[in-house]
Amino acid sequence: FQEGPRASSQFNLFRHWLMHKLLPDGELCGVKDLVGSHYEFISMFLRMLGAKIGKRVYWPGSGVPMVEFDLFECGDDVVWGSRSIVMIADQYEAKKVVIENGANVSDRCVLLPGCIVREGAVLGSGTIGLKNFIFPPGSKWLGSTNGRATLLEHKARDERYWLTESLNTPLLQRTDISPFSKAVYFRQANFYAIHWWLHPFINIPWYSLVAGIRSGRLVLAWFVTDLRFGGRKERHHIHFFEYFGTLLAFYTAVNVTVYITTILLDIALKWIIIGKRRPGQYPWHKSSYCQRWKLYLLVQSIRSTFPTLKFLEGTQYLVWYFRAMGATIGKDVCLYPTGADPMMTEPELVTLADRVAVDDAILVAHVNTQGAFGLDWVMLEPDSCMRKFSRLMAGATLEYDSKLLEHTLVLPGDRADASTTWQGWPSHLVMRTI
């Protein structure tokens, strides 16, 4: 792919369509999970696809969806958040998208053709990078207001600082080297950090085991059914509907057993691997929390293979599950009646009071800005409500009878006042109820 106006020929349209169908979602056809979604192997694969990728990039667990890989550049020590999208071409033209050294692209950002994120710039949650827009070095941005990203801090450090630091400061002392890089690539952690090249040797056996369990359910049910009817010698005397009904009953029993075991295993491994979370700072190179969390997410992937929680959405059973995971939840609470991606990731730091309703909303109690990982409380007071695609960030609170409308973000440390309604990313007061 090349920069410039998009040719309208059938062959050019076919190329874009084919790449979108082959690699539609940043998952790299499932390879991402097998080799470790955050590590150097992802950079290697993107380079093979034509992208220019620097060193020590922290890739998101969800991958970065794009089509025209040849027109994507990402510098050293860039930190990505989940569910961000890079759109290199629109209906008129294709233009290169560039992320420079030490930049941070947080979750749910959208970068349009020609967008450039300069060194050390921080794009907060949901930032929109307009076509041909340049984010200045060291600046901080968030979301969108009236179709444009909201500026939080302008040029915290100018371009000359970044150039001087890059030339004169030892690598490990530079401020654009993330704690993740120090732990994983420079081996500077105060605990044993797993080498990035070891992750395939951990992930592939685990996903193979999960695939075997998924496929083995029918085999096990068939084997038990065969034993029930006396083996192969007696099978020709059995009526078809009798055999099929017995097989269906055993298959149902095996599935129910597997699903219940998955939930119990999920709860047990959470407390064994992670323990009880507490608010605080957990840098990759000073605390083993991030590594233990990633290991837990690996074993938790069995829950997505057997999606038990989807059957519990909006029910009291889901409330019981999150209470078992450590969440503080009151009476008459409705959780995720239409699902969520993700559901609450740090349940013990979430407090939901009586009569709270949470739709397909985001309750995430962590922040990961330029690799500085931290945890904080998230609180919803009685009768508060979060509607679809609203988000309450770590340290934020919804007061009594407050409501977040669709696509609304409450920033860390902020409080939505009692009996108010909010909308926007970042949030703005829409209505106050007397």
XYZ file of C-alpha atoms in Angstrom:
434
model
C 0.000 0.000 0.000
C 1.183 3.524 -0.799
C 0.230 7.015 0.292
C -1.976 9.093 -1.932
C -5.445 9.080 -3.494
C -7.159 5.706 -3.431
C -7.443 4.174 -6.859
C -10.970 3.085 -7.670
C -9.863 0.099 -9.737
C -11.375 -3.276 -8.931
C -7.949 -4.692 -8.075
C -7.220 -1.951 -5.528
C -10.643 -2.381 -3.926
C -10.004 -6.121 -3.807
C -6.652 -5.630 -2.029
C -8.225 -3.563 0.750
C -11.136 -5.981 1.061
C -8.845 -9.016 1.192
C -6.583 -7.572 3.915
C -9.623 -6.624 5.963
C -11.006 -10.150 5.673
C -7.663 -11.827 6.450
C -6.807 -9.646 9.465
C -10.042 -7.953 10.554
C -9.578 -7.357 14.261
C -5.957 -7.114 15.363
C -5.915 -10.737 16.554
C -3.476 -11.780 13.811
C -5.601 -14.876 13.134
C -5.246 -16.009 16.746
C -1.448 -15.933 16.787
C -1.459 -12.950 19.153
C -2.677 -14.986 22.113
C -0.293 -17.863 21.416
C 2.895 -15.773 21.470
C 1.893 -13.215 24.124
C -0.178 -10.208 23.148
C 2.096 -7.527 24.650
C 5.560 -8.573 23.560
C 8.200 -8.422 20.837
C 6.715 -11.238 18.768
C 3.801 -8.938 17.863
C 6.284 -6.317 16.642
C 8.003 -8.982 14.530
C 4.755 -10.046 12.859
C 3.756 -6.440 12.133
C 7.157 -5.794 10.582
C 6.611 -8.829 8.329
C 3.323 -7.251 7.253
C 5.146 -4.055 6.248
C 4.844 -1.807 9.308
C 7.825 0.052 10.761
C 7.956 -0.855 14.450
C 10.470 0.280 17.053
C 11.760 -1.493 20.142
C 10.051 -2.449 23.407
C 6.497 -1.587 22.344
C 3.756 -2.567 24.816
C 0.968 -3.871 22.586
C -2.633 -4.088 23.845
C -4.317 -7.350 24.732
C -6.987 -6.676 22.102
C -4.536 -5.998 19.267
C -4.547 -2.931 16.991
C -6.935 -3.296 14.022
C -5.637 -1.813 10.753
C -5.511 -2.739 7.076
C -2.692 -0.834 5.344
C 0.222 -2.029 7.487
C 2.830 -0.554 5.112
C 1.729 2.966 6.119
C 2.009 2.501 9.882
C 4.988 3.591 11.995
C 5.400 3.048 15.748
C 8.492 4.192 17.661
C 10.353 2.856 20.678
C 8.734 2.364 24.125
C 5.203 3.189 22.966
C 2.433 2.053 25.336
C -0.940 1.027 23.869
C -4.310 0.646 25.544
C -6.913 -1.884 24.495
C -9.541 -1.543 21.763
C -7.897 1.348 19.905
C -8.202 1.574 16.124
C -5.828 2.881 13.451
C -7.594 3.938 10.232
C -4.913 4.626 7.648
C -7.218 5.134 4.663
C -10.596 6.710 4.105
C -12.667 6.696 0.921
C -10.488 9.396 -0.633
C -6.857 8.673 0.220
C -4.369 6.721 2.323
C -1.925 8.595 4.574
C 0.730 7.354 6.957
C -0.064 7.196 10.689
C 2.963 7.733 12.947
C 3.399 7.119 16.689
C 6.740 8.491 17.897
C 8.989 7.331 20.751
C 7.592 7.231 24.288
C 4.030 8.112 23.275
C 0.970 6.632 24.973
C -2.183 5.641 23.071
C -4.768 4.637 25.665
C -7.882 2.508 25.299
C -10.569 3.166 22.672
C -8.599 5.796 20.747
C -9.263 6.302 17.030
C -6.435 7.569 14.799
C -7.458 8.736 11.331
C -5.290 9.017 8.169
C -2.255 11.267 8.467
C -2.425 11.502 12.263
C 0.953 11.935 14.011
C 1.508 11.416 17.733
C 4.771 13.129 18.634
C 7.279 12.021 21.271
C 5.936 11.657 24.791
C 2.388 12.698 23.887
C -0.349 10.996 25.901
C -3.703 10.198 24.315
C -6.138 9.387 27.104
C -9.142 7.111 26.899
C -11.271 7.557 23.777
C -9.121 10.253 22.135
C -9.970 11.015 18.518
C -7.004 11.793 16.261
C -8.465 13.718 13.346
C -7.175 13.408 9.823
C -3.726 15.064 9.446
C -3.772 16.165 13.099
C -0.439 16.379 14.934
C -0.330 15.860 18.701
C 2.565 18.013 20.016
C 5.421 16.437 22.030
C 4.565 15.844 25.686
C 0.984 17.060 25.349
C -1.953 15.275 26.993
C -5.352 14.729 25.392
C -8.622 12.981 26.152
C -11.796 11.877 24.363
C -13.553 14.275 22.021
C -15.682 17.398 22.368
C -17.518 18.725 19.303
C -15.598 16.265 17.153
C -12.108 17.218 18.381
C -9.820 15.797 21.059
C -9.879 17.628 24.392
C -6.527 19.168 25.360
C -5.603 18.592 29.017
C -2.015 19.790 29.065
C -0.139 21.540 26.267
C 3.518 20.764 25.562
C 4.549 19.522 28.973
C 8.009 19.237 27.447
C 9.111 20.822 24.216
C 10.674 19.072 21.280
C 14.191 20.217 22.128
C 14.000 18.480 25.508
C 13.179 15.118 23.951
C 16.012 15.425 21.427
C 18.554 16.448 24.120
C 17.443 13.676 26.479
C 17.638 11.055 23.751
C 21.221 12.054 22.895
C 22.699 12.738 26.333
C 20.888 10.532 28.886
C 21.765 6.870 29.545
C 19.047 4.612 28.177
C 17.761 3.277 31.502
C 17.567 6.796 33.002
C 15.472 8.287 30.222
C 11.906 9.206 31.182
C 10.472 7.696 27.989
C 11.621 4.178 28.946
C 8.512 2.565 30.403
C 8.494 0.409 33.560
C 7.313 -2.433 31.308
C 10.466 -2.152 29.188
C 12.684 -2.011 32.260
C 11.146 -5.204 33.637
C 10.728 -7.324 30.492
C 13.516 -6.209 28.164
C 16.207 -4.715 30.421
C 15.755 -7.268 33.243
C 15.669 -4.502 35.880
C 12.732 -5.898 37.903
C 13.149 -6.693 41.612
C 11.459 -10.066 41.003
C 11.761 -12.731 38.303
C 10.152 -11.292 35.164
C 9.356 -13.893 32.527
C 11.456 -13.444 29.387
C 9.351 -12.248 26.482
C 10.461 -15.183 24.311
C 9.210 -17.702 26.907
C 5.547 -16.786 26.574
C 4.837 -19.062 23.567
C 6.103 -22.010 25.624
C 3.526 -21.109 28.297
C 0.612 -20.008 26.150
C 0.604 -22.702 23.462
C 0.362 -25.661 25.892
C -2.400 -23.895 27.825
C -4.508 -23.114 24.749
C -3.908 -26.667 23.515
C -5.259 -27.993 26.815
C -8.308 -25.715 26.576
C -8.956 -26.829 22.987
C -8.688 -30.458 24.103
C -11.241 -29.891 26.861
C -13.594 -28.137 24.449
C -13.400 -30.976 21.929
C -13.360 -33.716 24.543
C -16.816 -32.979 25.936
C -18.628 -34.803 23.149
C -16.069 -37.624 23.143
C -16.532 -38.146 26.879
C -20.327 -38.092 26.582
C -20.154 -40.597 23.706
C -17.829 -42.872 25.696
C -20.114 -42.868 28.754
C -23.146 -43.523 26.537
C -21.344 -46.456 24.929
C -20.598 -47.914 28.359
C -24.219 -47.426 29.349
C -25.384 -49.657 26.474
C -22.747 -52.345 26.898
C -20.193 -51.356 24.264
C -20.034 -51.967 20.520
C -21.286 -55.578 20.583
C -24.693 -54.548 21.885
C -25.083 -51.326 19.914
C -26.976 -52.849 16.944
C -29.835 -53.848 19.273
C -30.423 -50.250 20.460
C -33.156 -48.032 19.095
C -31.790 -44.822 17.522
C -33.886 -42.401 19.580
C -33.020 -44.203 22.806
C -29.299 -43.984 22.039
C -29.461 -40.376 20.851
C -31.537 -39.292 23.871
C -29.060 -40.911 26.255
C -26.131 -39.283 24.433
C -27.841 -35.883 24.641
C -28.485 -36.337 28.375
C -24.852 -37.272 29.078
C -23.565 -34.446 26.850
C -25.736 -31.962 28.764
C -24.457 -33.315 32.086
C -20.830 -33.069 30.919
C -21.375 -29.477 29.720
C -23.014 -28.384 32.964
C -20.146 -29.964 34.931
C -17.515 -28.233 32.773
C -19.226 -24.842 33.018
C -19.597 -25.015 36.797
C -16.002 -26.240 37.164
C -14.818 -23.348 34.989
C -16.487 -20.791 37.264
C -15.107 -22.399 40.434
C -11.637 -22.669 38.889
C -11.781 -19.022 37.836
C -12.612 -17.893 41.379
C -10.000 -20.143 42.990
C -7.172 -19.132 40.630
C -7.969 -15.468 41.083
C -7.345 -15.696 44.834
C -4.331 -18.013 44.410
C -2.516 -16.009 41.728
C -3.522 -12.435 42.528
C -4.915 -12.449 46.064
C -6.713 -9.351 47.285
C -6.055 -6.205 45.311
C -5.454 -2.919 47.105
C -5.228 0.657 45.802
C -1.729 1.821 44.971
C 0.973 2.019 42.330
C 2.251 -1.218 40.782
C 5.007 -0.447 38.231
C 6.054 -3.391 36.105
C 9.660 -3.309 37.361
C 8.874 -2.823 41.076
C 5.877 -5.098 41.646
C 5.025 -8.576 40.398
C 1.321 -7.667 40.281
C 1.199 -6.897 36.538
C 2.902 -10.170 35.644
C 0.640 -12.167 37.959
C -2.393 -10.402 36.484
C -1.321 -11.339 32.953
C -0.852 -14.967 34.013
C -4.308 -14.935 35.565
C -5.796 -13.489 32.355
C -4.180 -16.385 30.506
C -5.814 -19.049 32.658
C -9.031 -17.011 32.707
C -9.193 -17.414 28.928
C -10.877 -20.765 29.590
C -13.875 -18.687 30.696
C -14.199 -17.227 27.200
C -14.009 -20.727 25.724
C -16.864 -21.803 27.987
C -18.801 -18.503 28.294
C -20.692 -19.318 31.470
C -21.118 -15.666 32.433
C -23.104 -14.940 29.262
C -25.849 -17.181 30.626
C -25.842 -15.257 33.915
C -26.033 -11.683 32.580
C -28.534 -9.546 34.453
C -29.240 -12.251 37.062
C -28.524 -12.652 40.758
C -26.089 -15.440 39.900
C -23.744 -12.886 38.295
C -23.925 -10.768 41.454
C -22.953 -13.817 43.508
C -20.041 -14.504 41.165
C -18.590 -11.001 41.534
C -19.108 -11.101 45.290
C -17.052 -14.301 45.325
C -14.394 -12.425 43.341
C -14.270 -9.749 46.056
C -16.722 -7.058 44.919
C -18.913 -5.227 47.442
C -22.452 -5.344 46.039
C -25.693 -4.325 47.722
C -29.292 -5.431 47.215
C -31.378 -5.380 44.017
C -28.367 -4.739 41.762
C -28.620 -5.434 38.017
C -25.308 -6.235 36.339
C -24.674 -6.373 32.609
C -28.130 -7.402 31.298
C -26.857 -6.981 27.712
C -23.282 -8.109 28.387
C -20.074 -6.107 28.648
C -16.592 -6.021 27.124
C -14.943 -6.222 29.537
C -16.871 -6.906 32.717
C -15.300 -5.425 35.855
C -11.607 -6.349 35.867
C -10.772 -5.607 39.531
C -13.929 -6.625 41.448
C -12.568 -6.122 44.978
C -11.986 -2.428 44.220
C -15.595 -1.926 43.037
C -18.397 -0.960 45.429
C -21.979 -1.096 44.157
C -24.646 0.087 46.589
C -28.337 -0.884 46.640
C -30.445 -0.665 43.466
C -27.530 0.119 41.170
C -27.926 -0.688 37.458
C -24.915 -1.274 35.194
C -25.585 -1.995 31.514
C -22.863 -2.688 28.913
C -20.615 -0.257 30.783
C -16.953 -0.201 31.818
C -15.904 -0.555 35.456
C -12.108 -0.688 35.298
C -10.193 0.166 38.461
C -6.744 0.485 36.875
C -4.864 3.119 34.901
C -1.787 2.478 32.775
C -0.365 5.805 31.621
C 3.028 5.452 29.933
C 3.506 2.160 31.756
C 2.812 3.572 35.231
C 0.229 1.023 36.405
C -2.029 1.958 39.329
C -5.189 0.759 41.076
C -7.900 2.765 42.841
C -11.458 2.436 44.130
C -14.578 2.729 41.965
C -17.845 3.497 43.789
C -21.499 3.650 42.768
C -23.881 4.938 45.420
C -27.565 3.861 45.769
C -29.876 4.231 42.751
C -27.080 5.259 40.391
C -27.045 3.994 36.798
C -24.483 3.437 34.024
C -25.879 3.033 30.525
C -24.272 1.452 27.475
C -20.621 2.345 26.759
C -20.320 4.632 29.764
C -17.130 4.394 31.805
C -16.177 5.126 35.394
C -12.392 5.401 35.726
C -10.281 4.421 38.727
C -10.900 6.726 41.703
C -14.243 8.035 40.383
C -17.614 7.990 42.169
C -21.268 8.092 41.123
C -23.242 9.704 43.915
C -26.844 8.924 44.890
C -29.323 8.753 41.985
C -26.773 9.960 39.404
C -26.841 8.638 35.839
C -24.326 8.272 33.043
C -25.856 8.291 29.576
C -24.419 6.383 26.629
C -20.770 7.085 25.739
C -19.907 8.968 28.907
C -16.578 9.083 30.758
C -16.014 10.142 34.379
C -12.342 10.952 34.973
C -10.182 9.596 37.810
C -10.946 11.289 41.105
C -14.115 12.973 39.805
C -17.570 12.645 41.358
C -20.888 12.750 39.550
C -23.069 14.793 41.929
C -26.205 13.315 43.448
C -29.387 13.416 41.328
C -27.600 14.502 38.147
C -27.347 13.174 34.591
C -24.101 13.270 32.602
C -23.063 12.709 29.002
C -19.890 13.105 26.952
C -16.306 11.853 26.790
C -15.218 13.549 29.092
C -18.547 13.976 30.874
C -20.631 17.168 30.988
C -23.642 17.890 33.154
C -26.876 17.412 31.204
C -29.573 17.671 33.844
C -29.982 18.097 37.579
C -32.999 16.483 39.270
C -34.493 18.508 42.141
